[in-house]
mmCIF file with all atom_site columns, C-alpha atoms in Angstrom:
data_model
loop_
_atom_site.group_PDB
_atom_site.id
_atom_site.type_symbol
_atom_site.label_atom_id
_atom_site.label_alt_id
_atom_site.label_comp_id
_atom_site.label_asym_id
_atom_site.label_entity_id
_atom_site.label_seq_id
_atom_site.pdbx_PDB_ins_code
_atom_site.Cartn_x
_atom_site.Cartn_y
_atom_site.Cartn_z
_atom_site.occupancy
_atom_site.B_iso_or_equiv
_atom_site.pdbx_formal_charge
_atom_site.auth_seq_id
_atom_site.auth_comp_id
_atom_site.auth_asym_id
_atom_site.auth_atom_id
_atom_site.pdbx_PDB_model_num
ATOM 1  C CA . UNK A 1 1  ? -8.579  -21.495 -11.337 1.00 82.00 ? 171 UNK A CA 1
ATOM 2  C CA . UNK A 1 2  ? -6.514  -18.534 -11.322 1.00 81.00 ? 172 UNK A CA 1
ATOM 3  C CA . UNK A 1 3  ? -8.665  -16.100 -13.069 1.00 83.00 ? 173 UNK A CA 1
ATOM 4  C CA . UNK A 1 4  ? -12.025 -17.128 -10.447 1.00 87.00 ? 174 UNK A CA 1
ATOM 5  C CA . UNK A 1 5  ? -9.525  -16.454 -7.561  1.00 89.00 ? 175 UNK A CA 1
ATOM 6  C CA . UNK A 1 6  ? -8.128  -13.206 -8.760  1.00 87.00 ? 176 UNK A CA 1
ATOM 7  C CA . UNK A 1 7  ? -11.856 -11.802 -9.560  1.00 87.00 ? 177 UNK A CA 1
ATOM 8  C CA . UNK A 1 8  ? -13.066 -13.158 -6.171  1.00 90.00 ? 178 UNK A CA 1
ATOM 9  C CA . UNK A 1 9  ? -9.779  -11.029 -4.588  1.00 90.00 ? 179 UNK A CA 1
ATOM 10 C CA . UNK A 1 10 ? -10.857 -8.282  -6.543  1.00 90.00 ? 180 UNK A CA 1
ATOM 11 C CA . UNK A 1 11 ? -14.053 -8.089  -4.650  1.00 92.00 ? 181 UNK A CA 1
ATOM 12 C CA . UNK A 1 12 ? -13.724 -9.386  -1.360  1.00 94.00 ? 182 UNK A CA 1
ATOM 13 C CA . UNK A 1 13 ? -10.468 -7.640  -0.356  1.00 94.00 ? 183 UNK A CA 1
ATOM 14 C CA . UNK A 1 14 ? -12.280 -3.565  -0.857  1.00 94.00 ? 184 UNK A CA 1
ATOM 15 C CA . UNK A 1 15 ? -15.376 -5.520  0.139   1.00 94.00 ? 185 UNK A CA 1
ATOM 16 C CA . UNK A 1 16 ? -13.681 -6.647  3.376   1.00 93.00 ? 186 UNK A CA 1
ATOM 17 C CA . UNK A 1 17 ? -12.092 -3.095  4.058   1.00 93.00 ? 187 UNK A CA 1
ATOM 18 C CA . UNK A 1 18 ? -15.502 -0.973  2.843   1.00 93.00 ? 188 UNK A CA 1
ATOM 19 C CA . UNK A 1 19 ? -17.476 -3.570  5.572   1.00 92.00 ? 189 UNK A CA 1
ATOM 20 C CA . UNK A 1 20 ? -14.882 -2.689  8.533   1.00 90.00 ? 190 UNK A CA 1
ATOM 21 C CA . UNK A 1 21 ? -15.487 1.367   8.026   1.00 87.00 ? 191 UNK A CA 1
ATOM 22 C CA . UNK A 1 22 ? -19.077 1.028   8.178   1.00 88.00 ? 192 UNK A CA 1
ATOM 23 C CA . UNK A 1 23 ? -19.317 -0.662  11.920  1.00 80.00 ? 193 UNK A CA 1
ATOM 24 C CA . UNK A 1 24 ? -23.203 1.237   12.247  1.00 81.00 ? 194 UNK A CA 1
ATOM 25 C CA . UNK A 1 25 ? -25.266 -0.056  9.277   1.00 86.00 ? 195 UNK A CA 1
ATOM 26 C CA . UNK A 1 26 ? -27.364 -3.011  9.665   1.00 89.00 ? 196 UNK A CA 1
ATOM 27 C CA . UNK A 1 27 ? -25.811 -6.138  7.754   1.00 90.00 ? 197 UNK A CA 1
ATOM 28 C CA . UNK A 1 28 ? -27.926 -6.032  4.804   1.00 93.00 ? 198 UNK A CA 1
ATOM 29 C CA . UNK A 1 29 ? -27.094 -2.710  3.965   1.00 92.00 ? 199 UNK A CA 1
ATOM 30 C CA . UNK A 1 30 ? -23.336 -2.909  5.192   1.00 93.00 ? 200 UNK A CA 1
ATOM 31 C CA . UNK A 1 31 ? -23.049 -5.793  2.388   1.00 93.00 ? 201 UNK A CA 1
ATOM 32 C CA . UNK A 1 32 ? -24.515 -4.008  -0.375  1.00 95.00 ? 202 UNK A CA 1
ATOM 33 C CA . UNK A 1 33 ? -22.813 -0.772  0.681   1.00 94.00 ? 203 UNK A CA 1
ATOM 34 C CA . UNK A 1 34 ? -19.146 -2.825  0.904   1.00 95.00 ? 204 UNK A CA 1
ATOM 35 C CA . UNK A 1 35 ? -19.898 -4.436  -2.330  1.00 95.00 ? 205 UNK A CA 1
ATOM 36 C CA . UNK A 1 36 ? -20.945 -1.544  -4.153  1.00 96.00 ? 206 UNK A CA 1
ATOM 37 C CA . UNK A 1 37 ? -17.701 0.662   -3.086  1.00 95.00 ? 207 UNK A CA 1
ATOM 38 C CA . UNK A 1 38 ? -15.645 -2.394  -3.856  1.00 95.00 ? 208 UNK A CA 1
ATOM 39 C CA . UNK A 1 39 ? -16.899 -2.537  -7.821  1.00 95.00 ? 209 UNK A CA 1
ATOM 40 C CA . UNK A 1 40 ? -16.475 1.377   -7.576  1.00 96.00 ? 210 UNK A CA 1
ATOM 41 C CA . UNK A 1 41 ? -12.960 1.129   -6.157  1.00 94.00 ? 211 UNK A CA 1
ATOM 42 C CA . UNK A 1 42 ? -12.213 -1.713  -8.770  1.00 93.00 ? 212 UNK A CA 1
ATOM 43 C CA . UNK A 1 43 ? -13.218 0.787   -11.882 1.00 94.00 ? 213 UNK A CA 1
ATOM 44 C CA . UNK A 1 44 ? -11.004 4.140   -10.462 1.00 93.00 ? 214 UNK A CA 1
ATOM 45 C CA . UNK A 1 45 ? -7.960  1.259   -10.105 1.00 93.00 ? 215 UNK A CA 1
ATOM 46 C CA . UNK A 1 46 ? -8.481  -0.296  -13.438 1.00 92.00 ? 216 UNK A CA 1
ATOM 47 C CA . UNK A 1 47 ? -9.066  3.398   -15.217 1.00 94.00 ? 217 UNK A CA 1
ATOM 48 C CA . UNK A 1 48 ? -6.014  5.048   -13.067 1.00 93.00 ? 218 UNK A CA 1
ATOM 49 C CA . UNK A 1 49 ? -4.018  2.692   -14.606 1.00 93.00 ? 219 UNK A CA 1
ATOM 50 C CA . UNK A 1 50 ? -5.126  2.787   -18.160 1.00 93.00 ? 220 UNK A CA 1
ATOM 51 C CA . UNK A 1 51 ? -4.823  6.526   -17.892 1.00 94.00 ? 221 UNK A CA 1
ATOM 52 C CA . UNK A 1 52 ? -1.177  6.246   -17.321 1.00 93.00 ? 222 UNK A CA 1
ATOM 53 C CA . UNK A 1 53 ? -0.293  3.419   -19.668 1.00 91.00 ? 223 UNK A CA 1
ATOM 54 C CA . UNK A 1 54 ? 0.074   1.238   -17.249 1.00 89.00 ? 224 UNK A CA 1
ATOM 55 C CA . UNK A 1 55 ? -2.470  -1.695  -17.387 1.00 86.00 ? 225 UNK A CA 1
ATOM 56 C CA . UNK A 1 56 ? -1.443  -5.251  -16.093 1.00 88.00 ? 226 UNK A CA 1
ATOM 57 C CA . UNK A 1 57 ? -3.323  -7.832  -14.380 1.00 85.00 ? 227 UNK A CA 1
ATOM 58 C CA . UNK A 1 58 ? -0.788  -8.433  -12.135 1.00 89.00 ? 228 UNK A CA 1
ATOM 59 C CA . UNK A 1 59 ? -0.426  -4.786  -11.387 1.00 90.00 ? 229 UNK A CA 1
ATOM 60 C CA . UNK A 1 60 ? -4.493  -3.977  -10.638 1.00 90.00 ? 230 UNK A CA 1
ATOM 61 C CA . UNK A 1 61 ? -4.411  -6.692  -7.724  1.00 92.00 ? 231 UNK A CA 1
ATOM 62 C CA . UNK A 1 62 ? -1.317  -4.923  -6.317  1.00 93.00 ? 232 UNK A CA 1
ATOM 63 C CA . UNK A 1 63 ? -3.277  -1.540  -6.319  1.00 93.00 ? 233 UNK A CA 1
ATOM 64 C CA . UNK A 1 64 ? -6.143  -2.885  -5.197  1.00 94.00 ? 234 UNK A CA 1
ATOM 65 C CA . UNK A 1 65 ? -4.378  -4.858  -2.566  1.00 94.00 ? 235 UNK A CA 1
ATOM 66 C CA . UNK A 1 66 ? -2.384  -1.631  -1.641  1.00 95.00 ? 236 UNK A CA 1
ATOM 67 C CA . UNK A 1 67 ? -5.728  0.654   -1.817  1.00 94.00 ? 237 UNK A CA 1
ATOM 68 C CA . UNK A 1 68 ? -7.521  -1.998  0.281   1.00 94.00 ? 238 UNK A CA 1
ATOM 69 C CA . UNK A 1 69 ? -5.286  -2.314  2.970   1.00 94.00 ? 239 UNK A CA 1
ATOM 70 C CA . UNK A 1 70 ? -4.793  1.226   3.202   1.00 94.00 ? 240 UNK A CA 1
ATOM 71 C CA . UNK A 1 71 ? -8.429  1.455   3.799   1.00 92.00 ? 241 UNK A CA 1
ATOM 72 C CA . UNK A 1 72 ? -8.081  -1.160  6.079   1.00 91.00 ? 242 UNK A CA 1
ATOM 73 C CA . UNK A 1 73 ? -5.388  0.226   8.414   1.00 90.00 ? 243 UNK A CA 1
ATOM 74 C CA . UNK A 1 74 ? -7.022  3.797   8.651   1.00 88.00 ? 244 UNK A CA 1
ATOM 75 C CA . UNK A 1 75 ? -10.256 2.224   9.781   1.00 86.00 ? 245 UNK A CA 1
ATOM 76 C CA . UNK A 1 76 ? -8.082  -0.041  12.493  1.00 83.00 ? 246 UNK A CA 1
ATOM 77 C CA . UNK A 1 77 ? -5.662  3.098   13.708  1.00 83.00 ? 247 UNK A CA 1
ATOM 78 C CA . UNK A 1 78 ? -8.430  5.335   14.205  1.00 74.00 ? 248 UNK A CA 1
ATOM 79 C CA . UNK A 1 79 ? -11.683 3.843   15.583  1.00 62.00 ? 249 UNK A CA 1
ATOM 80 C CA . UNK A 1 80 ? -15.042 6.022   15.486  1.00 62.00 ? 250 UNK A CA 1
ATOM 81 C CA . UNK A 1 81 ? -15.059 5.456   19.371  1.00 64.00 ? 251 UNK A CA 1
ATOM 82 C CA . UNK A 1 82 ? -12.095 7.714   20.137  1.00 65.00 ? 252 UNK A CA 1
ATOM 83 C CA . UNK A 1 83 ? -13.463 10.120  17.944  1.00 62.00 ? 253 UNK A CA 1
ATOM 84 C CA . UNK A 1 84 ? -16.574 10.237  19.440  1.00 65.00 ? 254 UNK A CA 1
ATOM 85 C CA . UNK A 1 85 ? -15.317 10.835  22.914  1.00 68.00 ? 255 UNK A CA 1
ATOM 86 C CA . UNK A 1 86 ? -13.693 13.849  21.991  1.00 65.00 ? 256 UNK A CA 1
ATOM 87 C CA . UNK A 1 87 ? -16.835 15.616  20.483  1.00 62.00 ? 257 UNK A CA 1
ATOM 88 C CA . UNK A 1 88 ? -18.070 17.498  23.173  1.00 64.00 ? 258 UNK A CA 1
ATOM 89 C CA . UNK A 1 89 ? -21.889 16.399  24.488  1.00 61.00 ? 259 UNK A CA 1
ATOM 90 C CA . UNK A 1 90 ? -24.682 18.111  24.611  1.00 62.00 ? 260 UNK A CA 1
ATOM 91 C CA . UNK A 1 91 ? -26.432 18.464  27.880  1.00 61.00 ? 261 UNK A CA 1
ATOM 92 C CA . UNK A 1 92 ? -30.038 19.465  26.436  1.00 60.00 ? 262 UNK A CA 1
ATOM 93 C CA . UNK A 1 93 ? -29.984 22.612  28.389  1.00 60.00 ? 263 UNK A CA 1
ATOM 94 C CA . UNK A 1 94 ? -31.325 25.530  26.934  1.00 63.00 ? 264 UNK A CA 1
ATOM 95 C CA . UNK A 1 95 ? -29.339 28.922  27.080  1.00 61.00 ? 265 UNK A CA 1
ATOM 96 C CA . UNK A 1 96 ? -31.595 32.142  27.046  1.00 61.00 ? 266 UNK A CA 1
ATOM 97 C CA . UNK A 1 97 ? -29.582 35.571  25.934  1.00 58.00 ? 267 UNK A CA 1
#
């Protein structure tokens, strides 16, 4: 059961972090978007580590873990809200030169 769990983890944890950043899609797409990135972000892990000699089960579901909650906290600490309010508006008025 431990190789189902660990290739679930692999997917849902980037899935899980990918869904949180995208707050304005519509479900269907916010799925298929969060699953997509998570393969992606599973494949630059997995070929990171082969390209330094490094490859271990044990250590792709600490990057991933580590890349995934990364993603996770940057999407918590800064919201798209607060950056919206600081963009400045525009009023629709017209300036003539």
């Amino acid at each position: 059961m431990r190789g189902p769990f660990a290739l679930f983890f692999l997917l849902a944890a980037p899935a899980a972090a990918i869904g949180a950043a995208l707050r304005g899609f519509d479900p269907f797409a916010r799925a298929l978007t969060a699953l997509a990135g998570a393969v992606a972000l599973d494949m630059l892990a997995a070929q990171g580590m082969l390209a330094f000699h490094r490859w271990s089960w044990r250590g792709g579901i600490v990057a991933v873990t580590a890349i995934s909650l990364l993603l996770l906290l940057l999407v918590l600490l800064r919201p798209v809200e607060r950056i919206l309010e600081r963009t400045p508006r525009r009023t629709g008025k017209i300036r003539s030169s």
